[in-house]
Amino acid sequence: MAEKPYDRLDGVIWYDGRLVPWGDATLHVLSHGLHYASAVFEGERAYGGEIFKCTEHSERLKRSAQVLDFDIPYSVAEIDAAKRLVLEKNGQKDAYVRPVAWRGSEMMGVSAQNNKIHLAIATWQWPSYFDPVQRLKGIRLDLADYRRPDPKTAPARAKAAGLYMICTISKHIAERKGYADAMMLDWQGRVAECTGANIFFINDGKIHTPIADCFLDGITRQTAIELAKKRGIEVIERRIMPDELTQFSECFITGSAAEVTAVSEILRVLHHRQRGRGHGGVRDRALEIHARRHHPATHGRLHRRGAAQGQEEGGLIRRRGSVDWDTRWRADAHDCGACAAIIASPMRTRRAPRPSAPTLCAVTRAPSSRRCSSSASVSGSLSPALRQSSTSRARCARLNSSMTRRAG
Ligand code: PMP
């Protein structure tokens, strides 16, 4: 986190074709981009003076603008040159690079046919996106309430400012609860990505990652896939349902800012059951019974949430006659440790020993009830001792260094 606010940093910013002092890079309050989110941007990193995948980022910036129906009045080569110039003038070798393009002030309404298109490029020092201490241990993820939208609802694959509204809300909620970030599902309830990074899982030496058809197919994601394949590691891009998470042994996320970061835990993972098939499995029952017996307050809330969700989704699911997964049984670890222990499905390391009886509730540290221990592996896996192995963190460090070696 910068000590000064970002508008008070020192240096120069490239603004519509010329370098201006940092504090002079301003825009009018009646800018279309501010009111109607007609803005696109990039996040890039320079390592040792070279911008990682510089041209790919400039190309994506241009493509994102076209998706929002505007053309950035600079070529990819001009944008590349401008980014390098800012870095040089700011005397930075390792830095974050932020190009942003937006519609100006000529028209102020939904329509903005004649608005000038602006482009600015700033660079600053940003050593770690996540708290370095958390990052060393592997970050903890919450589960976001918001979902990545259907690509027919929003231009999901553009790096457009408007798409980050739900990301900021979700990340704030996660941070308030002590998590580093939030994992988001897609509009159909499948695992999608994080608020500013793509997500990967490992099982049996194979990498699994969601198909990037309704969220950003990150440049770091593509690089990680390419590197893994070159090393003979199988990468499976597929639909991943949240209830599969317990089967994975490792998890990491990728992004220009996040780089490659190991995930130690995904909390508040949903308890899922298929609609139209009556009650689900043991964990469904365990949560229900446990909540009813021991936690009337939480039970009430679960029911209220469940009812609302059911009403909202039920019709749609019935109409389509398709199978979906519901998010009916949610609990918050901070509200009810025992219930959360039943439904939480953090990453588990295969080498870690299974907890011997009596199983301790991961959150309350009290011995779990028989209901709790019916999902002993799940509650036990919350124990800090069982969190992600150093193997995974070392793997992420290696991947980061392969990428930074390839910068440019
Ligand atoms: N998803 C989202 C929502 C992002 O903001 C980012 C960061 N740009 C990514 C994925 C990863 O993209 P990249 O690797 O290109 O930075």
XYZ file of N, CA and C in Angstrom, residues 12 199 220 304 310 321 370 377 405:
27
model
N 6.008 11.133 -13.532
C 5.256 11.665 -14.676
C 4.222 10.639 -15.117
N -7.980 -18.599 -11.401
C -7.763 -19.621 -10.370
C -7.433 -20.988 -10.994
N -1.507 -13.836 -17.647
C -0.709 -14.682 -16.738
C -1.261 -16.112 -16.755
N -33.608 -18.330 6.126
C -34.061 -17.111 5.437
C -33.313 -16.957 4.116
N -33.981 -19.722 -3.075
C -34.851 -20.675 -3.743
C -35.879 -19.964 -4.615
N -35.601 -26.722 -16.874
C -35.530 -28.157 -16.670
C -34.105 -28.650 -16.525
N -20.603 -35.456 17.221
C -20.589 -36.608 16.312
C -21.007 -36.173 14.915
N -12.927 -35.185 7.883
C -11.831 -34.753 7.024
C -12.018 -33.301 6.659
N 11.607 -14.255 -15.725
C 12.748 -14.427 -16.619
C 12.350 -14.165 -18.070
